[in-house]
Short mmCIF file of C-alpha atoms in Angstrom, two decimals:
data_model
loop_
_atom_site.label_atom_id
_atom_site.label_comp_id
_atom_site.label_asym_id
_atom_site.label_seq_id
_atom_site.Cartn_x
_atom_site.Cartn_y
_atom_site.Cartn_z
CA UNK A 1 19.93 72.81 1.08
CA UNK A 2 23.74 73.52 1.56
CA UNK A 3 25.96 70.82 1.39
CA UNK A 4 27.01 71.21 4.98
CA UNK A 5 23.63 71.50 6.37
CA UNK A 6 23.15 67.85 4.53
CA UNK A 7 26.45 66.45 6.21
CA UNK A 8 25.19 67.54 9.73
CA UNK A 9 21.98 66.06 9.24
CA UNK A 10 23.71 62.94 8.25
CA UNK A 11 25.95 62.90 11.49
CA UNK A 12 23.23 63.57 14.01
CA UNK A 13 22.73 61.49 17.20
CA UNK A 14 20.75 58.37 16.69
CA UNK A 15 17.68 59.74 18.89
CA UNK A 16 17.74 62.99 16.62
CA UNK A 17 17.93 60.86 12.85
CA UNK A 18 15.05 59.00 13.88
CA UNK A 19 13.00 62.31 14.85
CA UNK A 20 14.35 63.83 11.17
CA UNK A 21 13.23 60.42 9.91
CA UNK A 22 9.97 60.78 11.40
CA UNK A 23 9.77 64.17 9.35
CA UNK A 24 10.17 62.09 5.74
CA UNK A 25 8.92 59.11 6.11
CA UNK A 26 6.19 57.31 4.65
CA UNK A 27 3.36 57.28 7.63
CA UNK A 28 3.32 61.37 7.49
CA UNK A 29 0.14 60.17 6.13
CA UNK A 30 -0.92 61.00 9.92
CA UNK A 31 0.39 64.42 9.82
CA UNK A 32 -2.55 66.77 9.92
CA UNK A 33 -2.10 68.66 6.50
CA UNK A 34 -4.95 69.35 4.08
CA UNK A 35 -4.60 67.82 0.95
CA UNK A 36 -6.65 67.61 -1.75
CA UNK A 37 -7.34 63.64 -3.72
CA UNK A 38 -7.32 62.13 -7.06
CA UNK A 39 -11.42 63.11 -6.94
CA UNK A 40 -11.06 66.86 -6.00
CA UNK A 41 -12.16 66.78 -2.31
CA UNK A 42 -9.63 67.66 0.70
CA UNK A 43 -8.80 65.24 3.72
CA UNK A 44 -7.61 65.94 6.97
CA UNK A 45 -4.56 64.03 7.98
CA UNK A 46 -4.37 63.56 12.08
CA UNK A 47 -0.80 64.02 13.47
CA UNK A 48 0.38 61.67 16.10
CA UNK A 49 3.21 64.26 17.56
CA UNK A 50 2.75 67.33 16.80
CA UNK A 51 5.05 68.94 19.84
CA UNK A 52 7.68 67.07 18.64
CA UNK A 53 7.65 68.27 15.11
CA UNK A 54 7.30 71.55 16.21
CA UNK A 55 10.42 70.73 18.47
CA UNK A 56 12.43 69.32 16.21
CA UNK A 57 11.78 72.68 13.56
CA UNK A 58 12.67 75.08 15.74
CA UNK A 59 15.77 73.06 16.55
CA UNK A 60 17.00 72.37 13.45
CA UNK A 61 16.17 76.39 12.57
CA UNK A 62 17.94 77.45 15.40
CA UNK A 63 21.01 74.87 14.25
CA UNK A 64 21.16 76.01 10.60
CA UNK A 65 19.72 79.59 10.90
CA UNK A 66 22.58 81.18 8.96
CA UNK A 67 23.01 78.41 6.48
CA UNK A 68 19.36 78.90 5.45
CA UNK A 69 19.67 82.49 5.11
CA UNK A 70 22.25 82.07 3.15
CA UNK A 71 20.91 79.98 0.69
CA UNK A 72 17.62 82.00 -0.04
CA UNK A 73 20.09 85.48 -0.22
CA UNK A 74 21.95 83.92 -3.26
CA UNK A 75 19.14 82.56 -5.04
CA UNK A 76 17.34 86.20 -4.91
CA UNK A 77 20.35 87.47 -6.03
CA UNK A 78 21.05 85.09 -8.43
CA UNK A 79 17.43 85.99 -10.03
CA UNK A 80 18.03 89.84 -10.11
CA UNK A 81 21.57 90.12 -11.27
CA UNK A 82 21.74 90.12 -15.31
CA UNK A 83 23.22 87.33 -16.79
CA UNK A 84 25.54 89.97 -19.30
CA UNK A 85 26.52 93.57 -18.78
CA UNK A 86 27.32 95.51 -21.59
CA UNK A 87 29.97 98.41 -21.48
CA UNK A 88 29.52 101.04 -24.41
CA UNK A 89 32.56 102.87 -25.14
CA UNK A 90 31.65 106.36 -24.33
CA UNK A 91 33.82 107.58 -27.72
CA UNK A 92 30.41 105.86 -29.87
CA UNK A 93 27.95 108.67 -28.78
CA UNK A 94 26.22 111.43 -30.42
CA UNK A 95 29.63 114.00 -29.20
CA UNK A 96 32.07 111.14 -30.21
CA UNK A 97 33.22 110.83 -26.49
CA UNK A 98 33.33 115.18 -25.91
CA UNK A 99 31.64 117.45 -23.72
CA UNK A 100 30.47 119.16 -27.17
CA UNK A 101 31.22 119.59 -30.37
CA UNK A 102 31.65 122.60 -31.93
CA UNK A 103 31.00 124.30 -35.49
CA UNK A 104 31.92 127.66 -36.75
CA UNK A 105 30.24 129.39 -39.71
CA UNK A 106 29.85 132.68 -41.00
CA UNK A 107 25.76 133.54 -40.36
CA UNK A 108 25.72 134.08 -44.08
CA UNK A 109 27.17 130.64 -45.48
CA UNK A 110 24.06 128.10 -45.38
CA UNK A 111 25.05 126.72 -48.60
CA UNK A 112 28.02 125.11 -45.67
CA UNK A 113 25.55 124.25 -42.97
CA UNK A 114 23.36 122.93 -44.84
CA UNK A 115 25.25 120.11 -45.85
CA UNK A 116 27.26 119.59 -42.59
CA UNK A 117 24.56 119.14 -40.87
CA UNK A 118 22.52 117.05 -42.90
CA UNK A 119 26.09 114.97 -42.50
CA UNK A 120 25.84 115.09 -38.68
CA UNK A 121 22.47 113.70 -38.97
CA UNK A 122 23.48 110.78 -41.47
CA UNK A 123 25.56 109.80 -38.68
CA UNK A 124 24.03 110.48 -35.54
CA UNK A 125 25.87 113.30 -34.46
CA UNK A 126 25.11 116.64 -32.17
CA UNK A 127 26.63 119.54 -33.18
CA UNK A 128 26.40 123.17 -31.82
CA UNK A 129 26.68 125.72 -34.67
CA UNK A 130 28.04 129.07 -33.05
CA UNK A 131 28.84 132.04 -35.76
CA UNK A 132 32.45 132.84 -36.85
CA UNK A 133 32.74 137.03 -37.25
CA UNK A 134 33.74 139.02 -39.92
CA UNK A 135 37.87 141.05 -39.54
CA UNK A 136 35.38 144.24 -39.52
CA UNK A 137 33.97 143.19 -36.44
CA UNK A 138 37.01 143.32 -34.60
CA UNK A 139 37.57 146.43 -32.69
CA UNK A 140 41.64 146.71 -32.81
CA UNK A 141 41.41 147.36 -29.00
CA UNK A 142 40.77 142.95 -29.13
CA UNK A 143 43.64 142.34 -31.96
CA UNK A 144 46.25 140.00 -30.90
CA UNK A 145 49.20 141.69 -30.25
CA UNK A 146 51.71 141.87 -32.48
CA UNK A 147 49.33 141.12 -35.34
CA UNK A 148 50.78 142.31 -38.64
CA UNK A 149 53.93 142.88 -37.83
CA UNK A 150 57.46 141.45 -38.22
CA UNK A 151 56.90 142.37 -42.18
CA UNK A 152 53.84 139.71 -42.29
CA UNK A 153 50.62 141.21 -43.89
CA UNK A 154 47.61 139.36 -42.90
CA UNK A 155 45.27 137.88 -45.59
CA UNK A 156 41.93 139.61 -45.83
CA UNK A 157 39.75 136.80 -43.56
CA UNK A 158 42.70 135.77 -41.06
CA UNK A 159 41.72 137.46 -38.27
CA UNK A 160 38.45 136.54 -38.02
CA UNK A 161 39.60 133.14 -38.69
CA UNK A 162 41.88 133.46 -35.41
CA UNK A 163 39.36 135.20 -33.33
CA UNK A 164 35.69 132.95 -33.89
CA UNK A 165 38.76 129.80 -32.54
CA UNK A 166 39.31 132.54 -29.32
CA UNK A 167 36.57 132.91 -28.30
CA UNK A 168 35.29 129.43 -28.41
CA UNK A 169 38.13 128.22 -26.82
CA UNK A 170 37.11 131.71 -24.17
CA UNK A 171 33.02 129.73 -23.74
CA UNK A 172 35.00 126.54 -22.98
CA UNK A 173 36.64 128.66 -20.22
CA UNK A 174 33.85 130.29 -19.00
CA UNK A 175 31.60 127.31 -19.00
CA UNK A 176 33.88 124.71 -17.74
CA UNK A 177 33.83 122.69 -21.06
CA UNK A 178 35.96 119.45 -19.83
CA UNK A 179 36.55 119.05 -23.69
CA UNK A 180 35.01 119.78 -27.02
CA UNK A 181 35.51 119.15 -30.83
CA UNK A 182 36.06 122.60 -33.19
CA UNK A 183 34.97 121.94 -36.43
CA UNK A 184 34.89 124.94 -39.33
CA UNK A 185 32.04 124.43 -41.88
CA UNK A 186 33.28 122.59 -45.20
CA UNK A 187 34.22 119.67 -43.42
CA UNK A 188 33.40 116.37 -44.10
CA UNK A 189 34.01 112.42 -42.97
CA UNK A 190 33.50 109.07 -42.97
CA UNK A 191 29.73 107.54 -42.04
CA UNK A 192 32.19 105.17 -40.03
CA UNK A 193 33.94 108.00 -37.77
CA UNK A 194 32.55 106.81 -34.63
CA UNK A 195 35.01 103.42 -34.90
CA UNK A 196 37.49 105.29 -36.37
CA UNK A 197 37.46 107.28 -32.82
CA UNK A 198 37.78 104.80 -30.36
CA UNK A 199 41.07 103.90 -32.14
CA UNK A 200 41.88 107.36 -31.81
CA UNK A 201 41.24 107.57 -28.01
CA UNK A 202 43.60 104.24 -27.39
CA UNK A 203 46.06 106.11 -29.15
CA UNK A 204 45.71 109.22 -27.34
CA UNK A 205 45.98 107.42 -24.48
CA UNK A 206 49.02 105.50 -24.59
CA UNK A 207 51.05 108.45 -26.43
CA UNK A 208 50.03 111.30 -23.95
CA UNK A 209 50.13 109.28 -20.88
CA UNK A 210 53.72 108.37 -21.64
CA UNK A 211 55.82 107.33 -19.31
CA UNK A 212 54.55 104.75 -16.87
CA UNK A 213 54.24 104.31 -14.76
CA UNK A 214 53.76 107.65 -12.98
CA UNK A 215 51.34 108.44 -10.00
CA UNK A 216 50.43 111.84 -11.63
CA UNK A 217 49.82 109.52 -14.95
CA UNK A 218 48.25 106.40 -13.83
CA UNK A 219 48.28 103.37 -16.10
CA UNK A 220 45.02 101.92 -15.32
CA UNK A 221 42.76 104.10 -17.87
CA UNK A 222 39.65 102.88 -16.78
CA UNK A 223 40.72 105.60 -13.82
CA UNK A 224 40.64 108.24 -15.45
CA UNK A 225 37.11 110.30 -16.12
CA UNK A 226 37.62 111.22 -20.12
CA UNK A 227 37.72 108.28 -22.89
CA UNK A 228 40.90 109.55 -24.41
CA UNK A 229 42.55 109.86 -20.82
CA UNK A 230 43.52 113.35 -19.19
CA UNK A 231 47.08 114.50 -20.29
CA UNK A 232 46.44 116.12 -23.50
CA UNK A 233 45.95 119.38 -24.73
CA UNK A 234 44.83 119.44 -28.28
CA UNK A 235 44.01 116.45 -30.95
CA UNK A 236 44.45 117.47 -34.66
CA UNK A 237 42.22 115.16 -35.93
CA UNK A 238 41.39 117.30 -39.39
CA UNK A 239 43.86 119.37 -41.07
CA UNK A 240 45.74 119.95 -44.16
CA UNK A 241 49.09 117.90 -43.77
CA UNK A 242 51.26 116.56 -40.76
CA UNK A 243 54.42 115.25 -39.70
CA UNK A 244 55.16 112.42 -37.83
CA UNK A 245 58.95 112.35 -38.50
CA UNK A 246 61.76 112.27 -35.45
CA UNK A 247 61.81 110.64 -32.74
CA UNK A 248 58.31 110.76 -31.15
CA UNK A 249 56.44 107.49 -30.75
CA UNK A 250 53.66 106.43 -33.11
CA UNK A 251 50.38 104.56 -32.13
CA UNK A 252 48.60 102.53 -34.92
CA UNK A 253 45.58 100.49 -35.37
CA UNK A 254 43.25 98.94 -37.76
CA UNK A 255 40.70 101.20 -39.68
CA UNK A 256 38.64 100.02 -42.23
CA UNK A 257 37.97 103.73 -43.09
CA UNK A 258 41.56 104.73 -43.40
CA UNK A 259 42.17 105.94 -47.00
CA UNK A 260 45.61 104.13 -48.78
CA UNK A 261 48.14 106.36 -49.47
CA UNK A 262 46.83 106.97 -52.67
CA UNK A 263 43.87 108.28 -51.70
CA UNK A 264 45.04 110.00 -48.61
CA UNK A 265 45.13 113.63 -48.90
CA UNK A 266 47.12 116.42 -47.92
CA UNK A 267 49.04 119.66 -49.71
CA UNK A 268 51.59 120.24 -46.76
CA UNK A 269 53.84 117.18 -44.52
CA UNK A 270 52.51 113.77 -44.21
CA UNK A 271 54.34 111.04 -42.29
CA UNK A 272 57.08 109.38 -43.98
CA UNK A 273 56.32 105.86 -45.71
CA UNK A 274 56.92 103.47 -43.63
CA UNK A 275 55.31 104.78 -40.32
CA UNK A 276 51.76 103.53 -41.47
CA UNK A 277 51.24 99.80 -42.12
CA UNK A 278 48.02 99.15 -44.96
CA UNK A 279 44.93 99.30 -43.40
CA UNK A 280 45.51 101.19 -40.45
CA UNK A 281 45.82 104.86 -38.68
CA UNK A 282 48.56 106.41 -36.66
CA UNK A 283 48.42 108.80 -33.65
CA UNK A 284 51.67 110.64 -32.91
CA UNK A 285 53.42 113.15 -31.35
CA UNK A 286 52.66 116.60 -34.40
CA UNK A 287 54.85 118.17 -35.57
CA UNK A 288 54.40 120.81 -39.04
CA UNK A 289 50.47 120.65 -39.08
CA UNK A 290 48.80 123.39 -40.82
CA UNK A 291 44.90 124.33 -41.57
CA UNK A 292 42.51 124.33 -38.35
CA UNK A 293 40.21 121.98 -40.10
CA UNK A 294 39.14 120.07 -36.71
CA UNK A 295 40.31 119.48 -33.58
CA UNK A 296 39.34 118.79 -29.87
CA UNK A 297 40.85 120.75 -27.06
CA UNK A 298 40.77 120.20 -23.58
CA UNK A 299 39.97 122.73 -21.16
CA UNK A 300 43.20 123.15 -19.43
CA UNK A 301 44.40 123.11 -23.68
CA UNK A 302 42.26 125.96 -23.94
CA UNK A 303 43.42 127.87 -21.29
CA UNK A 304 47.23 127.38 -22.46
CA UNK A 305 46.26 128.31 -26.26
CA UNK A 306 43.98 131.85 -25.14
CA UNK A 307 46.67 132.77 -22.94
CA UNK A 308 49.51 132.37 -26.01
CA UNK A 309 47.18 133.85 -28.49
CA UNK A 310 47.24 137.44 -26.47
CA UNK A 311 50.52 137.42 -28.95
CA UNK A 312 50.36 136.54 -31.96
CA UNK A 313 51.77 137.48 -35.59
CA UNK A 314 51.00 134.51 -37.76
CA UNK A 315 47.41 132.85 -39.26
CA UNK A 316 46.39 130.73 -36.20
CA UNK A 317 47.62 127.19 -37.71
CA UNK A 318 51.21 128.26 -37.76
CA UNK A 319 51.03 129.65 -34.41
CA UNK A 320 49.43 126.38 -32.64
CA UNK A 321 51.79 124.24 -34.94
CA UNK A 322 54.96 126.48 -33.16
CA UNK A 323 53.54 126.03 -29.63
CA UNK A 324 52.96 122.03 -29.89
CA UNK A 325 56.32 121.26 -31.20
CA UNK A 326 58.39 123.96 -29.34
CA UNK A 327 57.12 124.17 -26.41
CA UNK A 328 57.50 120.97 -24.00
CA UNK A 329 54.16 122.26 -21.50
CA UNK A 330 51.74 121.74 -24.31
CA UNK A 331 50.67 118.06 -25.18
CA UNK A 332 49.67 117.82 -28.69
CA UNK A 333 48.67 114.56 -30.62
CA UNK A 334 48.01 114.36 -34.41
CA UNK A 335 46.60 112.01 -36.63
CA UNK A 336 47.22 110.48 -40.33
CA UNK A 337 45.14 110.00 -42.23
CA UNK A 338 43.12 112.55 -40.95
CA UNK A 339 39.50 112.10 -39.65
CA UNK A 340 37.98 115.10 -40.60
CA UNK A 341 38.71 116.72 -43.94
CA UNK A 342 38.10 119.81 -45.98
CA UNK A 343 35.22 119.68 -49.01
CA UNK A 344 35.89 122.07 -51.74
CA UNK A 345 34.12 125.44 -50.83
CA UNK A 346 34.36 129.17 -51.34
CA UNK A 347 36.79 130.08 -49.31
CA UNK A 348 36.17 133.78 -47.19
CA UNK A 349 40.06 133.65 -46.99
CA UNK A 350 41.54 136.14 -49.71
CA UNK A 351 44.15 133.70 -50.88
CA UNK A 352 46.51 134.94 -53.89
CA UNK A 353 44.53 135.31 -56.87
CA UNK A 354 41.27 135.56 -54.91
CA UNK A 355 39.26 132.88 -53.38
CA UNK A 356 40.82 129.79 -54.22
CA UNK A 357 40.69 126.38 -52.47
CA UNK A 358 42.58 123.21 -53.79
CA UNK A 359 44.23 125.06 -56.14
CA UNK A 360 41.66 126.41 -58.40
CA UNK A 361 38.97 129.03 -57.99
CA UNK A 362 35.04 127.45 -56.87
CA UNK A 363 32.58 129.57 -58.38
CA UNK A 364 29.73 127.34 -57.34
CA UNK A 365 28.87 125.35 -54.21
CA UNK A 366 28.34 121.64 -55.00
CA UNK A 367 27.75 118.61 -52.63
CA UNK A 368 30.98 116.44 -52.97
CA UNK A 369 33.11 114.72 -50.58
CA UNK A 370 35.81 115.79 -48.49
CA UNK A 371 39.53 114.77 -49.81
CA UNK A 372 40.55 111.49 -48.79
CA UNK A 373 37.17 110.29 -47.09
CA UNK A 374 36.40 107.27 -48.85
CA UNK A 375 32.58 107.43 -47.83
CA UNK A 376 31.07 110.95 -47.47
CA UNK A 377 28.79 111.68 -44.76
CA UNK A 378 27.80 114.63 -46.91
CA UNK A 379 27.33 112.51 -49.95
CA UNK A 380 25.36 110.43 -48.84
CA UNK A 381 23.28 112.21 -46.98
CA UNK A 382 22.30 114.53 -49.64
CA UNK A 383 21.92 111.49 -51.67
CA UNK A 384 19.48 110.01 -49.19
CA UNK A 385 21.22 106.94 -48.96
CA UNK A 386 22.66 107.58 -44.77
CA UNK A 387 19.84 105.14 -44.08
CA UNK A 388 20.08 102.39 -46.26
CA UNK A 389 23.20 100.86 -44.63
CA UNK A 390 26.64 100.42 -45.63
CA UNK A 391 25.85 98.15 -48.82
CA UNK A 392 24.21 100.85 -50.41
CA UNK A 393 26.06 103.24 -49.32
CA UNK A 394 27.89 105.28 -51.98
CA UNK A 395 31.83 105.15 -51.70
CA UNK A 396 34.66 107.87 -53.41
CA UNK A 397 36.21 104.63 -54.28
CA UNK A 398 36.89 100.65 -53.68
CA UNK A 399 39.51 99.31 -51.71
CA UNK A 400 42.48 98.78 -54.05
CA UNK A 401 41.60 101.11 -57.06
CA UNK A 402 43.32 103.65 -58.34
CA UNK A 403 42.28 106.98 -57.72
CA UNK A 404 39.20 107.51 -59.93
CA UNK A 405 38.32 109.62 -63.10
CA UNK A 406 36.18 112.74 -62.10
CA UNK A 407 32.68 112.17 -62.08
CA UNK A 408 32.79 108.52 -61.13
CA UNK A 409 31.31 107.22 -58.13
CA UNK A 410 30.57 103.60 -56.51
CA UNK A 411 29.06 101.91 -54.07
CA UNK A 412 30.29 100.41 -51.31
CA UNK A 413 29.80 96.69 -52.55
CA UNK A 414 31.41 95.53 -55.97
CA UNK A 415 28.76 95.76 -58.30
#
């Protein structure tokens, strides 16, 4: 009973307390109500009044009607509402927060898919595996403009490099893809990606949505419909070096996965010491990133980059490297370390001296981990350890070694 409904009880005229009285006290005994004794049998009680009981209930109904409703309403609802509500970051699901995710491979090259993914299944990943095409299967009718000129000859493999990105970024078009993740097939990453993405999409966030506060860029995020927000046009999560020097602003946060600079990775730019504190990962404004290792792309991104790559007389990197730091429409984030890296494979790029990758020539596809991912998704899946969970999980190397001796391996826990 509410508390006020107990007050107005209390302050009742005197003729009215003694009928409530009447209600509670001890000769109800001559109430007619069936009970049932101490032996098992039921009694009849015989009321004395039983107009003025029914009186005095309809009164007091009528008096308190709304407190009484009120009082059943919230204990319902107190029984049906949960007692906790969980909110799962939409960035931890099987697309890591995108529409889709994306793979290209040459038909031909299952010694790559294979072990991608077998490394999208050690970590819980979907992945749609669409085929890259050949320069040969190119009419020159659908070159870029431009292509092989200004005294640039393109590498055997380049244009089909350029032209399996088109036309994916062409389906996102043409399907209405709000966003997706691009992946090319001897990549690799961490088992602990998923965390190391929602860091990511804070970053993303606060860099791309700069300034506030802005009623085209609102600073409430939980507004807006995509986990890493709505301004940006491309996020170069994988690639082969980066710069994060000038004036642009840096995000960082903690990542357990985040390789020292030791073991970080790259053969082009990386950001200046200083810019990354130990232990964590830095989202920034690119500038000088090269190899189209990963990266997710919106859809109005992939409008902006088909439309620019009508033209075009460099290998794709360089060109989408030019357009993100030149031009001011596109909004282009990078990352360092990066997320996604590159696993030593033959390469279907005719590089100088003929299909190298890291610097040397592979004759022979092996299993091993990509550069500067501490523990392999591909490792470990092909080692059949995904499963076990992260104790016995095998690891590149432990936190605060040196960079190890070829061949070695550890686990994740000291001995």
């Amino acid at each position: 009973m509410s508390a006020y409904l107990k007050s107005t009880l209390a302050n009742l005229p005197q003729n009215l307390q003694s009928l409530h009285s009447f209600s509670y006290r001890p000769n109800l005994r001559a109430i007619q109500f069936p009970t049932t004794n101490f032996q098992g049998t039921t009694t009849n009680l015989q009321t004395r009044h039983p107009k003025a009981l029914a009186i005095f209930a309809l009164f007091v109904f009528l008096l308190f009607w709304k407190d009484i409703i009120k009082d059943v309403c919230s204990s319902v609802a107190s029984r049906h509402t949960p007692s906790t509500v969980i909110d799962v970051n939409p960035i931890l699901n099987d697309t890591l927060g995108f529409q889709e995710v994306f793979v290209l491979s040459l038909p031909e090259r299952g010694d790559r898919r294979k072990p991608l993914l077998a490394a999208a299944n050690a970590t819980n990943l979907t992945v749609t595996v669409l085929d890259a095409i050949r320069d040969r299967q190119i009419p020159q009718g659908d070159w870029p403009e431009w292509w092989g000129t200004s005294g640039w000859v393109p590498k055997e493999g380049e244009l089909g490099c350029l032209m399996s990105h088109v036309r994916t970024w062409r389906k996102i078009i043409h399907e209405n893809i709000t966003s997706a993740l691009i992946m090319e097939s001897d990549v690799d990453w961490d088992m602990r990606i998923k965390q190391s993405m929602v860091g990511i999409g804070e970053g993303v966030k606060a860099i791309a949505d700069w300034p506030f506060p802005d009623s085209s860029h609102p600073r409430d995020f939980n507004l807006q419909p995509h986990p890493y927000g709505d301004k940006w046009d491309l996020m170069w999560i994988g690639h082969c070096g980066s710069s994060a020097d000038g004036n642009g602003r840096i995000y960082s946060y903690n990542d357990t996965s985040a390789p020292d600079e030791e073991h970080a990775w790259s053969f082009a730019e990386r950001p200046s010491e200083g810019h990354r504190p130990p232990g964590t990962r830095i989202v920034f404004q690119m500038k000088k990133t090269v190899c189209t290792t990963a990266y997710a792309i919106s859809n109005q991104g992939a409008r902006k980059f088909e439309a620019m790559f009508k033209e075009a007389n460099s290998p794709i990197d360089l060109k989408m490297w030019g357009h993100c730091e030149h031009d001011p429409t596109f909004s282009c984030l990078g990352v360092w370390p990066q997320v996604i890296s590159m696993a030593e494979s033959k390469t279907n790029i005719k590089h100088t001296g003929g299909g190298l990758s890291f610097g040397h020539e592979v004759t022979e596809e092996k299993v091993v981990a990509g550069k500067g991912i501490q523990i392999s998704a591909r490792v470990n899946a092909h080692a059949g350890l995904a499963d076990k969970g992260p104790t016995e999980w095998k690891a590149e190397w432990r936190d605060g070694e040196k960079v190890k001796e070829e061949g070695q391996d550890y686990n994740v826990d000291n001995e």
